[in-house]
């Protein structure tokens, strides 16, 4: 199926810049243009418990798992823990190249922004050759979700989450 009209109607997304469309607006537009089955496939990324049906989403999930593994390895090294983690099925040199820069950032928001940039580049790779097809819509949705996630982060929200985490840990420790 050709998705040109839908793809052409979408505003361009730029890394780090608040988009002219929300994820909810995109989903509403897509639900009107796609069949029920294709729309469910498009939003399948949101269900972390099931394997996504889209090849783009499967590849991105594998990439995210690899990225998380490399982040964990980096943190373990900083803590002096050297027990080996399992080697992933596939390696990605872009992660190994870019992750040290992200880990070196002093500001946690900047670290997250740099990790998001690694993901953004992976979406670029997944989109190659998919200008007006379903894979392009999946890539667009991934980018849009990433932008929304980044723009909802703030120092105040981070401090609140930190305080909640400390409270949980403290209450668990006192119950021991």
PDB file of N, CA, C and O in Angstrom, residues 7-63:
ATOM      1  N   UNK A   7       2.195  10.522   4.562  1.00  0.00           N
ATOM      2  CA  UNK A   7       3.586  10.933   4.811  1.00  0.00           C
ATOM      3  C   UNK A   7       3.808  12.397   4.416  1.00  0.00           C
ATOM      4  O   UNK A   7       4.494  13.140   5.129  1.00  0.00           O
ATOM      5  N   UNK A   8       3.233  12.800   3.295  1.00  0.00           N
ATOM      6  CA  UNK A   8       3.428  14.168   2.806  1.00  0.00           C
ATOM      7  C   UNK A   8       2.734  15.200   3.696  1.00  0.00           C
ATOM      8  O   UNK A   8       3.154  16.360   3.751  1.00  0.00           O
ATOM      9  N   UNK A   9       1.684  14.789   4.391  1.00  0.00           N
ATOM     10  CA  UNK A   9       0.935  15.721   5.233  1.00  0.00           C
ATOM     11  C   UNK A   9       1.608  15.977   6.577  1.00  0.00           C
ATOM     12  O   UNK A   9       1.219  16.893   7.302  1.00  0.00           O
ATOM     13  N   UNK A  10       2.624  15.200   6.898  1.00  0.00           N
ATOM     14  CA  UNK A  10       3.256  15.306   8.215  1.00  0.00           C
ATOM     15  C   UNK A  10       4.332  16.387   8.232  1.00  0.00           C
ATOM     16  O   UNK A  10       5.102  16.508   7.284  1.00  0.00           O
ATOM     17  N   UNK A  11       4.404  17.152   9.327  1.00  0.00           N
ATOM     18  CA  UNK A  11       5.467  18.151   9.425  1.00  0.00           C
ATOM     19  C   UNK A  11       6.830  17.477   9.593  1.00  0.00           C
ATOM     20  O   UNK A  11       6.933  16.381  10.130  1.00  0.00           O
ATOM     21  N   UNK A  12       7.857  18.132   9.126  1.00  0.00           N
ATOM     22  CA  UNK A  12       9.218  17.614   9.248  1.00  0.00           C
ATOM     23  C   UNK A  12       9.640  17.629  10.712  1.00  0.00           C
ATOM     24  O   UNK A  12       9.347  18.578  11.440  1.00  0.00           O
ATOM     25  N   UNK A  13      10.333  16.582  11.128  1.00  0.00           N
ATOM     26  CA  UNK A  13      10.836  16.496  12.495  1.00  0.00           C
ATOM     27  C   UNK A  13      12.336  16.740  12.499  1.00  0.00           C
ATOM     28  O   UNK A  13      13.051  16.194  11.663  1.00  0.00           O
ATOM     29  N   UNK A  14      12.782  17.557  13.437  1.00  0.00           N
ATOM     30  CA  UNK A  14      14.206  17.822  13.585  1.00  0.00           C
ATOM     31  C   UNK A  14      14.613  17.456  14.998  1.00  0.00           C
ATOM     32  O   UNK A  14      13.906  17.778  15.964  1.00  0.00           O
ATOM     33  N   UNK A  15      15.742  16.814  15.117  1.00  0.00           N
ATOM     34  CA  UNK A  15      16.237  16.370  16.412  1.00  0.00           C
ATOM     35  C   UNK A  15      16.375  17.549  17.372  1.00  0.00           C
ATOM     36  O   UNK A  15      16.975  18.566  17.040  1.00  0.00           O
ATOM     37  N   UNK A  16      15.764  17.409  18.543  1.00  0.00           N
ATOM     38  CA  UNK A  16      15.885  18.423  19.574  1.00  0.00           C
ATOM     39  C   UNK A  16      14.912  19.580  19.481  1.00  0.00           C
ATOM     40  O   UNK A  16      14.868  20.417  20.365  1.00  0.00           O
ATOM     41  N   UNK A  17      14.130  19.643  18.413  1.00  0.00           N
ATOM     42  CA  UNK A  17      13.198  20.763  18.225  1.00  0.00           C
ATOM     43  C   UNK A  17      11.773  20.259  18.419  1.00  0.00           C
ATOM     44  O   UNK A  17      11.377  19.250  17.830  1.00  0.00           O
ATOM     45  N   UNK A  18      11.022  20.955  19.243  1.00  0.00           N
ATOM     46  CA  UNK A  18       9.643  20.583  19.521  1.00  0.00           C
ATOM     47  C   UNK A  18       8.853  20.528  18.213  1.00  0.00           C
ATOM     48  O   UNK A  18       8.851  21.493  17.448  1.00  0.00           O
ATOM     49  N   UNK A  19       8.203  19.399  17.937  1.00  0.00           N
ATOM     50  CA  UNK A  19       7.513  19.252  16.648  1.00  0.00           C
ATOM     51  C   UNK A  19       6.200  20.024  16.588  1.00  0.00           C
ATOM     52  O   UNK A  19       5.653  20.427  17.611  1.00  0.00           O
ATOM     53  N   UNK A  20       5.710  20.171  15.388  1.00  0.00           N
ATOM     54  CA  UNK A  20       4.443  20.867  15.169  1.00  0.00           C
ATOM     55  C   UNK A  20       3.247  19.934  15.280  1.00  0.00           C
ATOM     56  O   UNK A  20       2.137  20.313  14.915  1.00  0.00           O
ATOM     57  N   UNK A  21       3.471  18.723  15.776  1.00  0.00           N
ATOM     58  CA  UNK A  21       2.409  17.737  15.929  1.00  0.00           C
ATOM     59  C   UNK A  21       2.733  16.900  17.162  1.00  0.00           C
ATOM     60  O   UNK A  21       3.899  16.648  17.462  1.00  0.00           O
ATOM     61  N   UNK A  22       1.700  16.499  17.891  1.00  0.00           N
ATOM     62  CA  UNK A  22       1.921  15.634  19.046  1.00  0.00           C
ATOM     63  C   UNK A  22       1.764  14.181  18.623  1.00  0.00           C
ATOM     64  O   UNK A  22       1.197  13.891  17.553  1.00  0.00           O
ATOM     65  N   UNK A  23       2.215  13.296  19.468  1.00  0.00           N
ATOM     66  CA  UNK A  23       2.054  11.871  19.194  1.00  0.00           C
ATOM     67  C   UNK A  23       0.571  11.510  19.131  1.00  0.00           C
ATOM     68  O   UNK A  23       0.153  10.746  18.255  1.00  0.00           O
ATOM     69  N   UNK A  24      -0.221  12.084  20.006  1.00  0.00           N
ATOM     70  CA  UNK A  24      -1.664  11.819  20.002  1.00  0.00           C
ATOM     71  C   UNK A  24      -2.306  12.308  18.696  1.00  0.00           C
ATOM     72  O   UNK A  24      -3.157  11.622  18.117  1.00  0.00           O
ATOM     73  N   UNK A  25      -1.897  13.483  18.223  1.00  0.00           N
ATOM     74  CA  UNK A  25      -2.433  13.999  16.955  1.00  0.00           C
ATOM     75  C   UNK A  25      -2.011  13.123  15.785  1.00  0.00           C
ATOM     76  O   UNK A  25      -2.813  12.857  14.880  1.00  0.00           O
ATOM     77  N   UNK A  26      -0.753  12.679  15.806  1.00  0.00           N
ATOM     78  CA  UNK A  26      -0.280  11.783  14.751  1.00  0.00           C
ATOM     79  C   UNK A  26      -1.079  10.484  14.753  1.00  0.00           C
ATOM     80  O   UNK A  26      -1.516  10.005  13.710  1.00  0.00           O
ATOM     81  N   UNK A  27      -1.274   9.909  15.948  1.00  0.00           N
ATOM     82  CA  UNK A  27      -2.033   8.660  16.048  1.00  0.00           C
ATOM     83  C   UNK A  27      -3.467   8.840  15.551  1.00  0.00           C
ATOM     84  O   UNK A  27      -4.007   7.966  14.871  1.00  0.00           O
ATOM     85  N   UNK A  28      -4.068   9.963  15.879  1.00  0.00           N
ATOM     86  CA  UNK A  28      -5.436  10.226  15.422  1.00  0.00           C
ATOM     87  C   UNK A  28      -5.489  10.321  13.892  1.00  0.00           C
ATOM     88  O   UNK A  28      -6.367   9.736  13.257  1.00  0.00           O
ATOM     89  N   UNK A  29      -4.551  11.037  13.323  1.00  0.00           N
ATOM     90  CA  UNK A  29      -4.475  11.158  11.869  1.00  0.00           C
ATOM     91  C   UNK A  29      -4.244   9.797  11.220  1.00  0.00           C
ATOM     92  O   UNK A  29      -4.925   9.435  10.254  1.00  0.00           O
ATOM     93  N   UNK A  30      -3.318   9.039  11.775  1.00  0.00           N
ATOM     94  CA  UNK A  30      -3.000   7.713  11.217  1.00  0.00           C
ATOM     95  C   UNK A  30      -4.182   6.759  11.351  1.00  0.00           C
ATOM     96  O   UNK A  30      -4.432   5.954  10.443  1.00  0.00           O
ATOM     97  N   UNK A  31      -4.917   6.846  12.450  1.00  0.00           N
ATOM     98  CA  UNK A  31      -6.059   5.940  12.638  1.00  0.00           C
ATOM     99  C   UNK A  31      -7.134   6.165  11.580  1.00  0.00           C
ATOM    100  O   UNK A  31      -7.860   5.239  11.217  1.00  0.00           O
ATOM    101  N   UNK A  32      -7.220   7.390  11.061  1.00  0.00           N
ATOM    102  CA  UNK A  32      -8.194   7.695  10.018  1.00  0.00           C
ATOM    103  C   UNK A  32      -7.725   7.233   8.639  1.00  0.00           C
ATOM    104  O   UNK A  32      -8.544   6.950   7.768  1.00  0.00           O
ATOM    105  N   UNK A  33      -6.422   7.195   8.442  1.00  0.00           N
ATOM    106  CA  UNK A  33      -5.857   6.884   7.127  1.00  0.00           C
ATOM    107  C   UNK A  33      -5.493   5.413   6.934  1.00  0.00           C
ATOM    108  O   UNK A  33      -5.412   4.946   5.806  1.00  0.00           O
ATOM    109  N   UNK A  34      -5.238   4.714   8.027  1.00  0.00           N
ATOM    110  CA  UNK A  34      -4.787   3.330   7.937  1.00  0.00           C
ATOM    111  C   UNK A  34      -5.912   2.361   8.266  1.00  0.00           C
ATOM    112  O   UNK A  34      -6.858   2.715   8.976  1.00  0.00           O
ATOM    113  N   UNK A  35      -5.775   1.136   7.795  1.00  0.00           N
ATOM    114  CA  UNK A  35      -6.721   0.097   8.187  1.00  0.00           C
ATOM    115  C   UNK A  35      -6.526  -0.184   9.678  1.00  0.00           C
ATOM    116  O   UNK A  35      -5.483   0.140  10.255  1.00  0.00           O
ATOM    117  N   UNK A  36      -7.499  -0.797  10.292  1.00  0.00           N
ATOM    118  CA  UNK A  36      -7.398  -1.117  11.718  1.00  0.00           C
ATOM    119  C   UNK A  36      -6.182  -1.973  12.029  1.00  0.00           C
ATOM    120  O   UNK A  36      -5.485  -1.751  13.029  1.00  0.00           O
ATOM    121  N   UNK A  37      -5.912  -2.942  11.159  1.00  0.00           N
ATOM    122  CA  UNK A  37      -4.770  -3.845  11.365  1.00  0.00           C
ATOM    123  C   UNK A  37      -3.445  -3.077  11.268  1.00  0.00           C
ATOM    124  O   UNK A  37      -2.552  -3.250  12.101  1.00  0.00           O
ATOM    125  N   UNK A  38      -3.321  -2.219  10.269  1.00  0.00           N
ATOM    126  CA  UNK A  38      -2.088  -1.446  10.089  1.00  0.00           C
ATOM    127  C   UNK A  38      -1.907  -0.425  11.220  1.00  0.00           C
ATOM    128  O   UNK A  38      -0.791  -0.184  11.669  1.00  0.00           O
ATOM    129  N   UNK A  39      -3.012   0.145  11.688  1.00  0.00           N
ATOM    130  CA  UNK A  39      -2.894   1.093  12.781  1.00  0.00           C
ATOM    131  C   UNK A  39      -2.418   0.386  14.051  1.00  0.00           C
ATOM    132  O   UNK A  39      -1.559   0.897  14.767  1.00  0.00           O
ATOM    133  N   UNK A  40      -2.947  -0.790  14.325  1.00  0.00           N
ATOM    134  CA  UNK A  40      -2.490  -1.556  15.497  1.00  0.00           C
ATOM    135  C   UNK A  40      -1.007  -1.878  15.378  1.00  0.00           C
ATOM    136  O   UNK A  40      -0.275  -1.848  16.360  1.00  0.00           O
ATOM    137  N   UNK A  41      -0.577  -2.185  14.172  1.00  0.00           N
ATOM    138  CA  UNK A  41       0.841  -2.457  13.949  1.00  0.00           C
ATOM    139  C   UNK A  41       1.668  -1.186  14.183  1.00  0.00           C
ATOM    140  O   UNK A  41       2.754  -1.240  14.754  1.00  0.00           O
ATOM    141  N   UNK A  42       1.137  -0.052  13.759  1.00  0.00           N
ATOM    142  CA  UNK A  42       1.846   1.215  13.924  1.00  0.00           C
ATOM    143  C   UNK A  42       2.032   1.563  15.397  1.00  0.00           C
ATOM    144  O   UNK A  42       3.092   2.044  15.784  1.00  0.00           O
ATOM    145  N   UNK A  43       1.032   1.309  16.220  1.00  0.00           N
ATOM    146  CA  UNK A  43       1.137   1.661  17.640  1.00  0.00           C
ATOM    147  C   UNK A  43       1.683   0.505  18.482  1.00  0.00           C
ATOM    148  O   UNK A  43       1.779   0.628  19.696  1.00  0.00           O
ATOM    149  N   UNK A  44       2.076  -0.594  17.858  1.00  0.00           N
ATOM    150  CA  UNK A  44       2.555  -1.765  18.607  1.00  0.00           C
ATOM    151  C   UNK A  44       3.847  -1.483  19.367  1.00  0.00           C
ATOM    152  O   UNK A  44       4.202  -2.217  20.289  1.00  0.00           O
ATOM    153  N   UNK A  45       4.577  -0.422  19.016  1.00  0.00           N
ATOM    154  CA  UNK A  45       5.801  -0.077  19.736  1.00  0.00           C
ATOM    155  C   UNK A  45       5.505   0.206  21.210  1.00  0.00           C
ATOM    156  O   UNK A  45       6.310  -0.068  22.090  1.00  0.00           O
ATOM    157  N   UNK A  46       4.329   0.743  21.489  1.00  0.00           N
ATOM    158  CA  UNK A  46       3.971   1.151  22.844  1.00  0.00           C
ATOM    159  C   UNK A  46       3.820  -0.015  23.810  1.00  0.00           C
ATOM    160  O   UNK A  46       3.906   0.163  25.010  1.00  0.00           O
ATOM    161  N   UNK A  47       3.574  -1.210  23.277  1.00  0.00           N
ATOM    162  CA  UNK A  47       3.379  -2.385  24.128  1.00  0.00           C
ATOM    163  C   UNK A  47       4.711  -3.092  24.322  1.00  0.00           C
ATOM    164  O   UNK A  47       5.152  -3.882  23.486  1.00  0.00           O
ATOM    165  N   UNK A  48       5.362  -2.808  25.436  1.00  0.00           N
ATOM    166  CA  UNK A  48       6.694  -3.365  25.695  1.00  0.00           C
ATOM    167  C   UNK A  48       6.652  -4.854  26.009  1.00  0.00           C
ATOM    168  O   UNK A  48       7.677  -5.531  25.940  1.00  0.00           O
ATOM    169  N   UNK A  49       5.477  -5.382  26.326  1.00  0.00           N
ATOM    170  CA  UNK A  49       5.362  -6.790  26.707  1.00  0.00           C
ATOM    171  C   UNK A  49       5.332  -7.732  25.506  1.00  0.00           C
ATOM    172  O   UNK A  49       5.684  -8.896  25.627  1.00  0.00           O
ATOM    173  N   UNK A  50       4.888  -7.242  24.368  1.00  0.00           N
ATOM    174  CA  UNK A  50       4.789  -8.109  23.200  1.00  0.00           C
ATOM    175  C   UNK A  50       5.824  -7.712  22.157  1.00  0.00           C
ATOM    176  O   UNK A  50       6.301  -6.586  22.126  1.00  0.00           O
ATOM    177  N   UNK A  51       6.140  -8.647  21.313  1.00  0.00           N
ATOM    178  CA  UNK A  51       7.090  -8.383  20.242  1.00  0.00           C
ATOM    179  C   UNK A  51       6.402  -7.540  19.173  1.00  0.00           C
ATOM    180  O   UNK A  51       5.311  -7.887  18.709  1.00  0.00           O
ATOM    181  N   UNK A  52       6.992  -6.417  18.795  1.00  0.00           N
ATOM    182  CA  UNK A  52       6.363  -5.568  17.781  1.00  0.00           C
ATOM    183  C   UNK A  52       6.257  -6.297  16.441  1.00  0.00           C
ATOM    184  O   UNK A  52       7.122  -7.090  16.090  1.00  0.00           O
ATOM    185  N   UNK A  53       5.194  -6.015  15.731  1.00  0.00           N
ATOM    186  CA  UNK A  53       4.982  -6.677  14.439  1.00  0.00           C
ATOM    187  C   UNK A  53       5.798  -6.037  13.325  1.00  0.00           C
ATOM    188  O   UNK A  53       6.170  -6.694  12.377  1.00  0.00           O
ATOM    189  N   UNK A  54       6.085  -4.777  13.441  1.00  0.00           N
ATOM    190  CA  UNK A  54       6.823  -4.069  12.400  1.00  0.00           C
ATOM    191  C   UNK A  54       8.307  -4.421  12.463  1.00  0.00           C
ATOM    192  O   UNK A  54       8.912  -4.473  13.538  1.00  0.00           O
ATOM    193  N   UNK A  55       8.914  -4.645  11.303  1.00  0.00           N
ATOM    194  CA  UNK A  55      10.345  -4.944  11.245  1.00  0.00           C
ATOM    195  C   UNK A  55      11.163  -3.774  11.795  1.00  0.00           C
ATOM    196  O   UNK A  55      12.176  -3.982  12.458  1.00  0.00           O
ATOM    197  N   UNK A  56      10.733  -2.555  11.519  1.00  0.00           N
ATOM    198  CA  UNK A  56      11.423  -1.372  12.040  1.00  0.00           C
ATOM    199  C   UNK A  56      11.423  -1.400  13.559  1.00  0.00           C
ATOM    200  O   UNK A  56      12.451  -1.177  14.204  1.00  0.00           O
ATOM    201  N   UNK A  57      10.288  -1.699  14.149  1.00  0.00           N
ATOM    202  CA  UNK A  57      10.193  -1.725  15.602  1.00  0.00           C
ATOM    203  C   UNK A  57      11.021  -2.864  16.193  1.00  0.00           C
ATOM    204  O   UNK A  57      11.639  -2.695  17.247  1.00  0.00           O
ATOM    205  N   UNK A  58      11.015  -4.009  15.545  1.00  0.00           N
ATOM    206  CA  UNK A  58      11.833  -5.128  16.044  1.00  0.00           C
ATOM    207  C   UNK A  58      13.308  -4.755  16.036  1.00  0.00           C
ATOM    208  O   UNK A  58      14.029  -4.995  17.009  1.00  0.00           O
ATOM    209  N   UNK A  59      13.754  -4.161  14.944  1.00  0.00           N
ATOM    210  CA  UNK A  59      15.164  -3.749  14.863  1.00  0.00           C
ATOM    211  C   UNK A  59      15.482  -2.675  15.897  1.00  0.00           C
ATOM    212  O   UNK A  59      16.557  -2.683  16.497  1.00  0.00           O
ATOM    213  N   UNK A  60      14.561  -1.751  16.122  1.00  0.00           N
ATOM    214  CA  UNK A  60      14.793  -0.691  17.101  1.00  0.00           C
ATOM    215  C   UNK A  60      14.798  -1.269  18.512  1.00  0.00           C
ATOM    216  O   UNK A  60      15.593  -0.841  19.352  1.00  0.00           O
ATOM    217  N   UNK A  61      13.947  -2.238  18.787  1.00  0.00           N
ATOM    218  CA  UNK A  61      13.928  -2.872  20.111  1.00  0.00           C
ATOM    219  C   UNK A  61      15.257  -3.582  20.356  1.00  0.00           C
ATOM    220  O   UNK A  61      15.831  -3.495  21.444  1.00  0.00           O
ATOM    221  N   UNK A  62      15.764  -4.296  19.325  1.00  0.00           N
ATOM    222  CA  UNK A  62      17.071  -4.957  19.449  1.00  0.00           C
ATOM    223  C   UNK A  62      18.173  -3.923  19.687  1.00  0.00           C
ATOM    224  O   UNK A  62      19.060  -4.133  20.507  1.00  0.00           O
ATOM    225  N   UNK A  63      18.100  -2.811  18.977  1.00  0.00           N
ATOM    226  CA  UNK A  63      19.079  -1.746  19.145  1.00  0.00           C
ATOM    227  C   UNK A  63      19.008  -1.162  20.559  1.00  0.00           C
ATOM    228  O   UNK A  63      20.037  -0.941  21.201  1.00  0.00           O
TER     229      UNK A  63
END
